[in-house]
Amino acid sequence: MLCQFCQENQATVHIKKTINGSKQELILCENCAADQGHLNGFTDPFSFHQFVFGILGGENQHIQRPTVLECPTCHLTMQGFKETGKFGCQNCYRIFESQLPGILKNFQGGNYTHQGKDSNRREKVLKHQTDEHKNIAEIASKTGSVVGELARLKDELQTCIKQEKFEKAAELRDVIHEFEKRLKEANENV
Amino acid sequence: MSSENFLNQIISPWMRQEGPDSDIVMSTRIRFARNIDGVPFPTAFTKEDNNRIIQQFGSKFANQALSGIGNFELVKMDSLKPEEKQVLVEKHLISPNLAYQNELGAALISVNEEVSIMINEEDHLRIQCLYPGLQLKEALEVANNIDNWIENEITYAFHEKIGYLTSCPSNVGTGLRASIMLHLPGIVSTGQAERILQFIHKMGLVVRGVYGEGSQSTGNIFQISNQMTLGKSESAIIEDLERVVQQILLYERQTREASLENTRIQLEDNVFRSLGTLQNARKITSNEAAFCLSQVRVAIDLGVIKDIPRNIFNELIVAIQPGCLQRFAGKTLSPEERDVFRASLIRGRLKH
Ligand SMILES: [Zn+2]
Ligand SMILES: [Zn+2]
């Protein structure tokens, strides 16, 4: 089942709570649950998995929390966005793309496709962005996809650990390290 | 200085013109939110970004003429006194946000005060056009021309799927906010205003007081604007707004005429008492002044009062605000002093 919030990751967290007297059930992925403050620390009931994850996940912080998405350009996190309701730069729209439907639904109702003016502008924007000056937008979209992929891989790693597929988990760990390296480089270049 | 001379000097020229449906619609405003490609939004940028944008923008557009609009002047927020900012806010040329948030930002204001481009408010650019009466199409066309004029020089932050990018997702897509300022004493007098405004809200429109978000409605004035900026074209957004506004106009006119027919003496009594207050009071609060002005204005619209020009209401509703009053007095005023100067400004204007 897919996460009800981002509609992208596998849902692994089941939350039941009562809001204004009515019962609500949420089925979320680990990332969204953490972003929304539903997780306090690592909630995996099997401490063995926690132990394994600690080894295979490499760095200690992974025991605490799947990595929080941060915009490499302006350093905004989802938490920061939730406090102000405002993005810090255009790159945020790529980095937090998976959460946009939920955000836009609050502000814009149902339709998320721009219908207004742009006609000859799209071409102009693309042309402008190619070679003239340093291509921030392209790097942004690249890092955007890296960050998204990274989150997905971490999800997969966790699933593998839970299912005790340790060899596959070890492979994933290496891939994740490679991704993290690339993301760090991209951050430094922006 | 006489009240009349002062008002000539301080009130934007467009405010004294009549537009379509000027009996109810005080003004039309179109606003585009835009950001410059590759630069963090003002919510996250540095002071250097701020200065560079203002500099770049000022050198390209200040003292330039755009056909049909005329020249623009650049006003930097850090070069204005608080009272001067307040006057610009009261005239709707800049937002309270830009005026009071910090010393950053600037505005490019056309000499005729119909166009104001706020720089580094919440977004890099907020292009705004003001027109008298109900003129959504006309204002949109002018705003579009200005937008294109700027986009020829500057690349905007644009997303292939969700359009123009803004710091708040509530403005993304078209970046268009269309607002209509309405004087609705008839609807308010029926006691139905609350219900009607709630319904309007359900139609996806936002209702506010005169001075924007969170401000109270004074003098039966309401501002109605579109909430959604994404998923509809610019023209569809203004058509949907116009449809609702037309319905409000119809209802407002009906209630005004009904009260003239059914309770003429009562109406005349109220109106002439209010006029008496405005012509004679030695001190008056802004709430009482707004209330009396609203009554007099509707009487002018209905032909009950004939010898006072109609735009006096539009002018005075702006001029009795604290910032403008202090300009009139030429000094900082305490609230009690303001009431005295307010009364004297109004008395002066209503005397022939
Ligand atoms: Zn999710
Ligand atoms: Zn960002």
Coordinates of C-alpha atoms and ligand atoms in Angstrom, one line a residue:
Chain A
M1 CA 0.0 0.0 0.0
L2 CA 1.2 3.5 -0.8
C3 CA 1.6 6.2 1.8
Q4 CA -1.5 8.3 2.0
F5 CA 0.4 11.6 2.2
C6 CA 3.1 11.4 -0.4
Q7 CA 1.4 8.7 -2.5
E8 CA 4.9 7.5 -3.4
N9 CA 6.6 5.4 -0.8
Q10 CA 5.5 2.2 0.7
A11 CA 3.4 2.8 3.8
T12 CA 4.9 1.1 6.8
V13 CA 3.4 3.1 9.7
H14 CA -0.2 2.8 10.8
I15 CA -1.4 5.7 13.0
K16 CA -4.7 5.9 14.8
K17 CA -5.8 9.1 16.5
T18 CA -8.8 11.0 17.6
I19 CA -9.3 14.5 16.3
N20 CA -12.3 16.5 17.5
G21 CA -14.0 13.4 18.6
S22 CA -13.8 11.7 15.2
K23 CA -11.4 8.7 14.8
Q24 CA -8.8 9.0 12.0
E25 CA -6.6 6.4 10.6
L26 CA -3.5 7.3 8.7
I27 CA -1.3 4.9 6.8
L28 CA 2.0 6.6 6.1
C29 CA 5.6 5.9 5.0
E30 CA 8.3 6.4 7.6
N31 CA 9.4 9.7 6.1
C32 CA 6.0 11.3 6.2
A33 CA 5.2 9.9 9.6
A34 CA 8.4 11.4 10.9
D35 CA 7.8 14.7 9.1
Q36 CA 4.4 14.9 10.7
G37 CA 5.7 14.2 14.1
H38 CA 4.0 10.8 14.5
L39 CA 7.2 9.1 15.2
N40 CA 9.2 9.6 18.4
G41 CA 12.4 7.9 17.9
F42 CA 12.7 4.6 16.0
T43 CA 9.4 2.8 16.4
D44 CA 10.3 -0.5 14.9
P45 CA 9.1 -3.1 17.5
F46 CA 11.9 -5.5 16.8
S47 CA 15.1 -4.3 18.4
F48 CA 17.0 -6.9 16.5
H49 CA 16.1 -5.0 13.3
Q50 CA 17.2 -1.9 14.9
F51 CA 20.5 -3.5 15.7
V52 CA 21.0 -4.8 12.1
F53 CA 19.9 -1.5 10.7
G54 CA 22.5 0.2 12.8
I55 CA 25.2 -1.9 11.2
L56 CA 24.0 -1.9 7.6
G57 CA 22.8 1.7 7.7
G58 CA 26.4 2.7 8.4
E59 CA 26.0 6.0 10.1
N60 CA 24.5 6.1 13.6
Q61 CA 21.9 8.8 12.7
H62 CA 20.0 6.2 10.6
I63 CA 18.9 4.5 13.8
Q64 CA 17.2 7.7 14.8
R65 CA 15.5 8.7 11.7
P66 CA 15.4 8.2 7.9
T67 CA 17.2 11.3 6.5
V68 CA 15.1 14.4 6.5
L69 CA 14.8 16.1 3.1
E70 CA 16.5 19.4 2.9
C71 CA 16.6 21.8 -0.1
P72 CA 20.3 22.0 -1.1
T73 CA 19.9 25.6 -2.2
C74 CA 18.1 27.3 0.7
H75 CA 18.3 24.5 3.3
L76 CA 14.6 24.5 4.0
T77 CA 13.1 21.3 5.4
M78 CA 9.5 20.2 5.4
Q79 CA 9.4 21.1 9.1
G80 CA 10.6 24.6 8.2
F81 CA 7.9 24.8 5.5
K82 CA 5.2 23.7 7.9
E83 CA 6.2 26.5 10.3
T84 CA 6.0 29.4 7.8
G85 CA 3.9 28.0 4.9
K86 CA 6.5 29.4 2.6
F87 CA 9.2 27.9 0.3
G88 CA 12.7 29.5 0.2
C89 CA 13.5 29.1 -3.4
Q90 CA 12.3 27.6 -6.7
N91 CA 14.4 24.5 -6.1
C92 CA 12.2 23.6 -3.1
Y93 CA 9.4 22.8 -5.6
R94 CA 11.6 20.0 -7.0
I95 CA 13.0 18.8 -3.7
F96 CA 9.6 18.5 -2.1
E97 CA 7.8 17.5 -5.3
S98 CA 6.4 14.3 -3.7
Q99 CA 4.6 16.3 -1.1
L100 CA 3.3 19.0 -3.4
P101 CA -0.1 17.3 -4.1
G102 CA -0.9 17.5 -0.3
I103 CA 0.3 21.0 0.0
L104 CA -1.4 22.3 -3.1
K105 CA -4.6 20.6 -2.2
N106 CA -4.9 22.9 0.9
F107 CA -4.3 26.1 -1.1
Q108 CA -5.5 25.4 -4.6
G109 CA -8.3 22.9 -4.5
G110 CA -8.1 20.0 -6.9
N111 CA -6.4 21.0 -10.1
Y112 CA -2.6 21.1 -10.1
T113 CA -1.8 21.9 -13.7
H114 CA -1.0 25.4 -14.7
Q115 CA -3.5 26.6 -17.3
G116 CA -2.4 30.2 -17.5
K117 CA 0.1 32.2 -19.5
D118 CA 3.4 30.8 -20.5
S119 CA 3.0 29.9 -24.2
N120 CA 6.2 31.1 -25.8
R121 CA 7.8 31.4 -22.4
R122 CA 8.5 27.8 -21.7
E123 CA 10.8 27.6 -24.7
K124 CA 12.5 30.8 -23.7
V125 CA 13.0 29.5 -20.2
L126 CA 14.6 26.3 -21.5
K127 CA 16.8 28.0 -24.0
H128 CA 17.9 30.5 -21.4
Q129 CA 18.8 27.7 -19.0
T130 CA 21.1 25.7 -21.3
D131 CA 24.5 27.2 -21.8
E132 CA 24.5 30.9 -21.0
H133 CA 25.3 31.0 -17.3
K134 CA 25.6 28.3 -14.7
N135 CA 22.6 26.1 -14.9
I136 CA 21.1 26.2 -11.4
A137 CA 17.8 24.8 -12.5
E138 CA 19.3 21.7 -14.0
I139 CA 21.4 21.0 -11.0
A140 CA 18.4 21.5 -8.9
S141 CA 16.3 19.0 -10.8
K142 CA 19.2 16.5 -10.7
T143 CA 19.6 16.8 -7.0
G144 CA 15.9 16.7 -6.6
S145 CA 15.8 13.3 -8.3
V146 CA 18.8 12.1 -6.3
V147 CA 17.1 13.1 -3.0
G148 CA 13.9 11.3 -4.0
E149 CA 15.8 8.2 -5.1
L150 CA 17.8 8.3 -1.8
A151 CA 14.7 8.3 0.3
R152 CA 13.3 5.4 -1.8
L153 CA 16.5 3.4 -1.4
K154 CA 16.5 3.9 2.4
D155 CA 12.9 2.7 2.5
E156 CA 13.9 -0.4 0.6
L157 CA 16.9 -0.9 2.9
Q158 CA 14.6 -0.9 5.9
T159 CA 12.2 -3.3 4.3
C160 CA 15.0 -5.7 3.4
I161 CA 16.2 -5.6 7.0
K162 CA 12.8 -6.3 8.3
Q163 CA 12.5 -9.2 5.9
E164 CA 15.9 -10.3 7.0
K165 CA 17.3 -10.1 3.4
F166 CA 20.7 -9.1 4.7
E167 CA 22.8 -9.6 1.5
K168 CA 20.5 -7.4 -0.5
A169 CA 20.5 -4.9 2.4
A170 CA 24.3 -4.8 2.2
E171 CA 24.2 -4.0 -1.5
L172 CA 21.7 -1.3 -0.9
R173 CA 23.9 0.2 1.7
D174 CA 26.7 0.6 -0.8
V175 CA 24.4 2.2 -3.3
I176 CA 23.1 4.6 -0.7
H177 CA 26.6 5.7 0.2
E178 CA 27.3 6.4 -3.4
F179 CA 24.1 8.5 -3.6
E180 CA 24.9 10.4 -0.5
K181 CA 28.3 11.2 -2.0
R182 CA 26.7 12.5 -5.2
L183 CA 24.2 14.6 -3.2
K184 CA 26.9 16.1 -1.1
E185 CA 28.9 17.1 -4.3
A186 CA 25.7 18.6 -5.8
N187 CA 25.2 20.6 -2.7
E188 CA 28.6 22.0 -2.8
N189 CA 28.3 23.0 -6.5
V190 CA 25.0 24.9 -6.1
Chain B
M1 CA -3.4 74.1 3.4
S2 CA -7.1 73.8 2.5
S3 CA -8.7 70.3 2.5
E4 CA -9.3 70.4 -1.2
N5 CA -5.7 71.3 -2.1
F6 CA -4.4 68.7 0.3
L7 CA -6.7 66.0 -1.3
N8 CA -5.7 67.0 -4.8
Q9 CA -2.1 66.5 -3.8
I10 CA -2.4 63.2 -1.8
I11 CA -5.2 61.2 -3.6
S12 CA -4.1 59.1 -6.5
P13 CA -5.5 60.5 -9.8
W14 CA -7.3 57.2 -10.7
M15 CA -9.3 57.4 -7.4
R16 CA -11.2 60.6 -8.5
Q17 CA -12.2 59.1 -11.8
E18 CA -15.4 57.2 -12.3
G19 CA -15.4 53.7 -13.6
P20 CA -18.1 51.2 -14.6
D21 CA -20.4 50.4 -11.6
S22 CA -18.8 53.2 -9.6
D23 CA -21.9 53.4 -7.5
I24 CA -20.9 50.2 -5.7
V25 CA -17.4 49.2 -6.9
M26 CA -14.7 51.5 -5.6
S27 CA -11.8 49.9 -7.3
T28 CA -10.4 46.9 -9.2
R29 CA -6.9 45.5 -8.5
I30 CA -4.9 42.9 -10.4
R31 CA -1.7 41.5 -9.0
F32 CA 0.9 39.2 -10.4
A33 CA 3.4 37.5 -8.1
R34 CA 6.7 36.7 -9.9
N35 CA 10.2 35.6 -8.9
I36 CA 13.5 35.9 -10.7
D37 CA 15.0 32.6 -12.0
G38 CA 17.9 31.2 -10.0
V39 CA 17.7 33.6 -7.0
P40 CA 16.3 32.4 -3.6
F41 CA 12.9 33.9 -2.7
P42 CA 12.9 36.9 -0.3
T43 CA 11.9 34.4 2.4
A44 CA 15.4 32.9 2.3
F45 CA 17.6 35.3 0.4
T46 CA 20.5 37.4 1.7
K47 CA 20.7 41.2 2.1
E48 CA 23.1 41.2 -0.8
D49 CA 20.5 39.4 -3.0
N50 CA 18.0 42.1 -1.9
N51 CA 20.3 45.0 -2.8
R52 CA 21.4 43.4 -6.1
I53 CA 17.8 42.8 -7.2
I54 CA 16.7 46.4 -6.3
Q55 CA 19.8 47.8 -8.1
Q56 CA 19.3 45.6 -11.2
F57 CA 15.6 46.4 -11.3
G58 CA 16.0 50.1 -10.6
S59 CA 18.6 50.6 -13.3
K60 CA 16.4 48.7 -15.9
F61 CA 13.0 50.1 -15.1
A62 CA 13.1 53.3 -13.0
N63 CA 12.6 56.5 -15.0
Q64 CA 11.5 54.3 -17.9
A65 CA 8.2 55.0 -19.6
L66 CA 5.7 52.3 -20.6
S67 CA 3.2 53.4 -23.2
G68 CA -0.2 54.1 -21.6
I69 CA 1.3 54.1 -18.1
G70 CA 4.1 56.7 -18.1
N71 CA 7.1 56.8 -16.0
F72 CA 8.1 54.8 -12.9
E73 CA 9.9 55.9 -9.8
L74 CA 11.9 53.7 -7.5
V75 CA 11.2 54.1 -3.8
K76 CA 13.4 52.1 -1.4
M77 CA 12.0 51.1 1.9
D78 CA 15.1 52.0 3.8
S79 CA 14.9 55.6 2.5
L80 CA 11.4 56.2 3.7
K81 CA 10.2 57.4 7.1
P82 CA 7.5 55.3 8.8
E83 CA 4.9 58.0 8.2
E84 CA 5.7 58.0 4.5
K85 CA 5.4 54.2 4.3
Q86 CA 2.0 54.5 6.1
V87 CA 0.7 56.9 3.5
L88 CA 1.7 54.4 0.7
V89 CA -0.1 51.6 2.5
E90 CA -3.2 53.7 3.0
K91 CA -3.2 54.4 -0.7
H92 CA -2.8 50.7 -1.5
L93 CA 0.4 51.3 -3.3
I94 CA 2.4 49.0 -1.0
S95 CA 1.4 46.2 1.4
P96 CA 1.7 46.5 5.1
N97 CA 4.0 43.6 4.8
L98 CA 6.5 45.5 2.7
A99 CA 6.2 48.6 4.8
Y100 CA 6.7 47.1 8.2
Q101 CA 8.5 43.7 7.8
N102 CA 12.0 45.1 7.7
E103 CA 14.1 47.7 5.9
L104 CA 14.5 45.5 2.8
G105 CA 12.6 45.9 -0.4
A106 CA 11.4 48.7 -2.6
A107 CA 8.6 49.7 -4.9
L108 CA 8.5 51.0 -8.5
I109 CA 5.5 53.2 -8.6
S110 CA 4.1 54.8 -11.8
V111 CA 3.8 58.6 -11.6
N112 CA 0.0 58.3 -12.2
E113 CA -0.1 55.8 -9.3
E114 CA -2.1 53.2 -11.3
V115 CA 0.8 50.7 -11.2
S116 CA 3.0 49.7 -8.4
I117 CA 5.6 47.0 -8.6
M118 CA 6.7 45.8 -5.1
I119 CA 10.2 44.5 -5.0
N120 CA 11.2 41.8 -2.4
E121 CA 8.1 41.7 -0.4
E122 CA 7.3 37.9 -0.1
D123 CA 8.2 37.4 -3.7
H124 CA 10.8 39.2 -5.8
L125 CA 8.1 41.0 -7.7
R126 CA 4.5 41.9 -7.1
I127 CA 3.1 43.7 -10.1
Q128 CA -0.1 45.5 -9.2
C129 CA -2.6 47.6 -11.2
L130 CA -5.3 49.7 -9.7
Y131 CA -8.4 51.0 -11.5
P132 CA -11.6 52.8 -10.5
G133 CA -14.8 50.9 -10.7
L134 CA -15.2 47.3 -12.1
Q135 CA -12.6 46.9 -14.8
L136 CA -11.2 43.4 -14.4
K137 CA -10.4 42.8 -18.1
E138 CA -8.8 46.2 -18.6
A139 CA -6.7 45.9 -15.5
L140 CA -5.6 42.3 -16.4
E141 CA -4.6 43.5 -19.9
V142 CA -2.4 46.3 -18.5
A143 CA -0.9 44.0 -15.8
N144 CA -0.1 41.5 -18.6
N145 CA 1.6 44.2 -20.7
I146 CA 3.8 45.2 -17.7
D147 CA 4.5 41.5 -16.9
N148 CA 5.7 41.0 -20.5
W149 CA 7.7 44.2 -20.5
I150 CA 9.6 42.9 -17.5
E151 CA 9.9 39.3 -18.8
N152 CA 11.6 40.6 -21.9
E153 CA 14.5 41.7 -19.6
I154 CA 14.3 39.1 -16.8
T155 CA 13.8 35.3 -16.7
Y156 CA 11.2 34.3 -14.2
A157 CA 11.2 31.2 -12.0
F158 CA 8.8 28.9 -13.9
H159 CA 7.9 25.3 -13.5
E160 CA 6.8 23.4 -16.6
K161 CA 3.8 21.9 -14.8
I162 CA 2.8 24.3 -12.1
G163 CA 3.6 27.6 -13.7
Y164 CA 5.1 30.6 -12.1
L165 CA 6.8 29.7 -8.8
T166 CA 6.1 31.8 -5.7
S167 CA 7.3 31.6 -2.1
C168 CA 3.8 30.8 -0.8
P169 CA 2.1 27.9 -2.7
S170 CA -1.1 29.9 -2.4
N171 CA 0.1 32.1 -5.3
V172 CA 1.7 29.5 -7.5
G173 CA 0.6 29.0 -11.1
T174 CA -0.7 32.2 -12.5
G175 CA 0.4 34.3 -9.5
L176 CA -2.8 36.2 -10.2
R177 CA -4.8 37.8 -7.4
A178 CA -7.8 39.9 -8.6
S179 CA -9.5 42.0 -6.0
I180 CA -12.6 44.1 -6.1
M181 CA -13.4 46.7 -3.5
L182 CA -17.1 47.0 -2.9
H183 CA -19.3 49.4 -0.9
L184 CA -22.2 47.4 0.4
P185 CA -24.4 49.4 2.8
G186 CA -27.6 47.9 1.4
I187 CA -26.6 44.3 1.9
V188 CA -25.3 45.1 5.4
S189 CA -28.5 46.9 6.3
T190 CA -30.6 43.8 5.5
G191 CA -28.5 41.8 8.1
Q192 CA -27.7 39.3 5.4
A193 CA -24.1 40.2 4.8
E194 CA -22.7 37.5 7.0
R195 CA -24.6 34.8 5.1
I196 CA -23.8 36.2 1.7
L197 CA -20.2 36.5 2.5
Q198 CA -20.0 33.0 3.8
F199 CA -21.5 31.7 0.6
I200 CA -19.0 33.7 -1.4
H201 CA -16.3 32.1 0.6
K202 CA -17.7 28.7 -0.4
M203 CA -17.4 29.7 -4.0
G204 CA -13.7 29.8 -3.6
L205 CA -13.4 33.6 -3.1
V206 CA -11.9 35.5 -0.2
V207 CA -13.6 38.3 1.6
R208 CA -11.6 40.9 3.6
G209 CA -11.8 44.4 5.0
V210 CA -10.3 47.4 3.2
Y211 CA -6.7 47.0 4.2
G212 CA -6.2 43.4 3.4
E213 CA -5.8 40.2 5.3
G214 CA -7.2 40.3 8.8
S215 CA -8.4 43.9 8.6
Q216 CA -11.8 44.8 9.8
S217 CA -14.5 46.1 7.4
T218 CA -15.1 49.8 8.0
G219 CA -17.7 51.9 6.3
N220 CA -19.4 48.8 4.8
I221 CA -16.4 48.3 2.4
F222 CA -15.4 44.8 1.5
Q223 CA -12.7 43.4 -0.7
I224 CA -13.4 40.2 -2.6
S225 CA -10.7 38.3 -4.4
N226 CA -10.0 34.9 -5.9
Q227 CA -8.4 32.3 -3.7
M228 CA -7.0 29.8 -6.2
T229 CA -4.3 30.8 -8.6
L230 CA -3.5 27.4 -10.1
G231 CA -5.5 25.2 -12.5
K232 CA -7.4 28.0 -14.2
S233 CA -6.3 30.5 -16.8
E234 CA -6.0 34.2 -15.9
S235 CA -9.2 35.0 -17.9
A236 CA -11.2 32.2 -16.3
I237 CA -10.1 33.5 -12.9
I238 CA -11.4 37.0 -13.5
E239 CA -14.6 35.7 -15.3
D240 CA -15.5 33.6 -12.2
L241 CA -14.9 36.6 -10.0
E242 CA -16.9 38.9 -12.2
R243 CA -19.8 36.6 -12.2
V244 CA -20.1 36.6 -8.4
V245 CA -19.5 40.4 -8.3
Q246 CA -22.3 41.0 -10.8
Q247 CA -24.7 39.0 -8.6
I248 CA -23.7 41.1 -5.6
L249 CA -24.2 44.3 -7.5
L250 CA -27.7 43.2 -8.5
Y251 CA -28.6 42.4 -4.9
E252 CA -27.0 45.5 -3.5
R253 CA -29.0 47.8 -6.0
Q254 CA -32.2 46.0 -5.2
T255 CA -31.8 46.5 -1.4
R256 CA -30.9 50.1 -1.9
E257 CA -33.9 50.8 -4.0
A258 CA -36.2 48.9 -1.7
S259 CA -35.1 50.9 1.3
L260 CA -35.6 54.1 -0.7
E261 CA -39.1 53.0 -1.6
N262 CA -40.2 51.6 1.6
T263 CA -38.5 53.7 4.2
R264 CA -37.7 56.9 2.5
I265 CA -38.2 59.2 5.4
Q266 CA -36.1 57.0 7.7
L267 CA -33.4 56.8 5.1
E268 CA -33.4 60.6 4.5
D269 CA -33.3 61.2 8.3
N270 CA -30.3 58.9 8.8
V271 CA -28.5 60.3 5.8
F272 CA -29.0 64.0 6.6
R273 CA -28.0 63.4 10.3
S274 CA -24.8 61.8 9.1
L275 CA -24.2 64.6 6.7
G276 CA -24.8 67.1 9.6
T277 CA -22.2 65.2 11.7
L278 CA -19.6 65.3 8.9
Q279 CA -20.2 69.0 8.2
N280 CA -20.2 70.1 11.9
A281 CA -18.3 67.7 14.1
R282 CA -15.2 69.2 15.8
K283 CA -13.7 65.8 16.5
I284 CA -14.6 62.5 14.9
T285 CA -13.2 58.9 15.2
S286 CA -12.3 57.1 12.0
N287 CA -15.1 54.5 12.6
E288 CA -17.8 57.2 13.0
A289 CA -16.4 59.1 10.0
A290 CA -16.4 55.9 7.9
F291 CA -20.0 55.1 9.0
C292 CA -21.3 58.6 8.2
L293 CA -19.4 58.8 4.9
S294 CA -20.9 55.4 3.9
Q295 CA -24.4 56.8 4.5
V296 CA -23.8 60.0 2.6
R297 CA -22.2 58.1 -0.3
V298 CA -25.2 55.8 -0.7
A299 CA -27.5 58.9 -0.6
I300 CA -25.5 60.5 -3.4
D301 CA -25.8 57.2 -5.4
L302 CA -29.6 57.2 -4.9
G303 CA -30.0 60.9 -5.8
V304 CA -31.1 61.8 -2.3
I305 CA -28.2 64.2 -2.0
K306 CA -27.4 66.0 -5.2
D307 CA -24.9 68.7 -4.7
I308 CA -21.9 66.7 -3.5
P309 CA -19.6 64.9 -5.9
R310 CA -19.6 61.1 -5.4
N311 CA -15.8 60.5 -5.4
I312 CA -15.6 62.5 -2.1
F313 CA -16.3 59.2 -0.3
N314 CA -13.4 57.4 -2.0
E315 CA -11.1 60.2 -1.4
L316 CA -12.0 60.8 2.3
I317 CA -12.0 57.1 3.2
V318 CA -8.3 57.1 2.4
A319 CA -7.5 60.6 3.6
I320 CA -8.9 60.0 7.1
Q321 CA -6.5 57.2 7.9
P322 CA -3.7 58.1 10.4
G323 CA -0.8 58.4 7.9
C324 CA -2.6 60.7 5.5
L325 CA -4.0 62.8 8.4
Q326 CA -0.5 63.3 9.8
R327 CA 0.6 64.5 6.3
F328 CA -2.3 66.9 6.4
A329 CA -1.3 68.2 9.8
G330 CA 2.4 68.2 8.9
K331 CA 3.3 66.6 12.2
T332 CA 2.9 63.4 14.3
L333 CA -0.5 63.2 16.0
S334 CA -1.9 61.5 19.1
P335 CA -5.2 59.7 18.6
E336 CA -7.1 62.6 20.1
E337 CA -5.4 65.1 17.9
R338 CA -6.2 62.9 14.9
D339 CA -9.9 63.1 15.7
V340 CA -9.7 66.8 15.6
F341 CA -7.7 67.0 12.4
R342 CA -10.0 64.4 10.8
A343 CA -13.1 66.4 11.6
S344 CA -11.5 69.6 10.2
L345 CA -10.3 67.8 7.0
I346 CA -13.8 66.5 6.4
R347 CA -15.5 69.8 7.3
G348 CA -13.2 71.6 4.9
R349 CA -13.9 69.3 2.0
L350 CA -17.7 69.3 2.4
K351 CA -17.8 73.2 2.4
H352 CA -18.2 74.8 -0.9
Ligands
ZN1 ZN 4.9 9.3 2.5
ZN2 ZN 14.9 25.8 -1.5

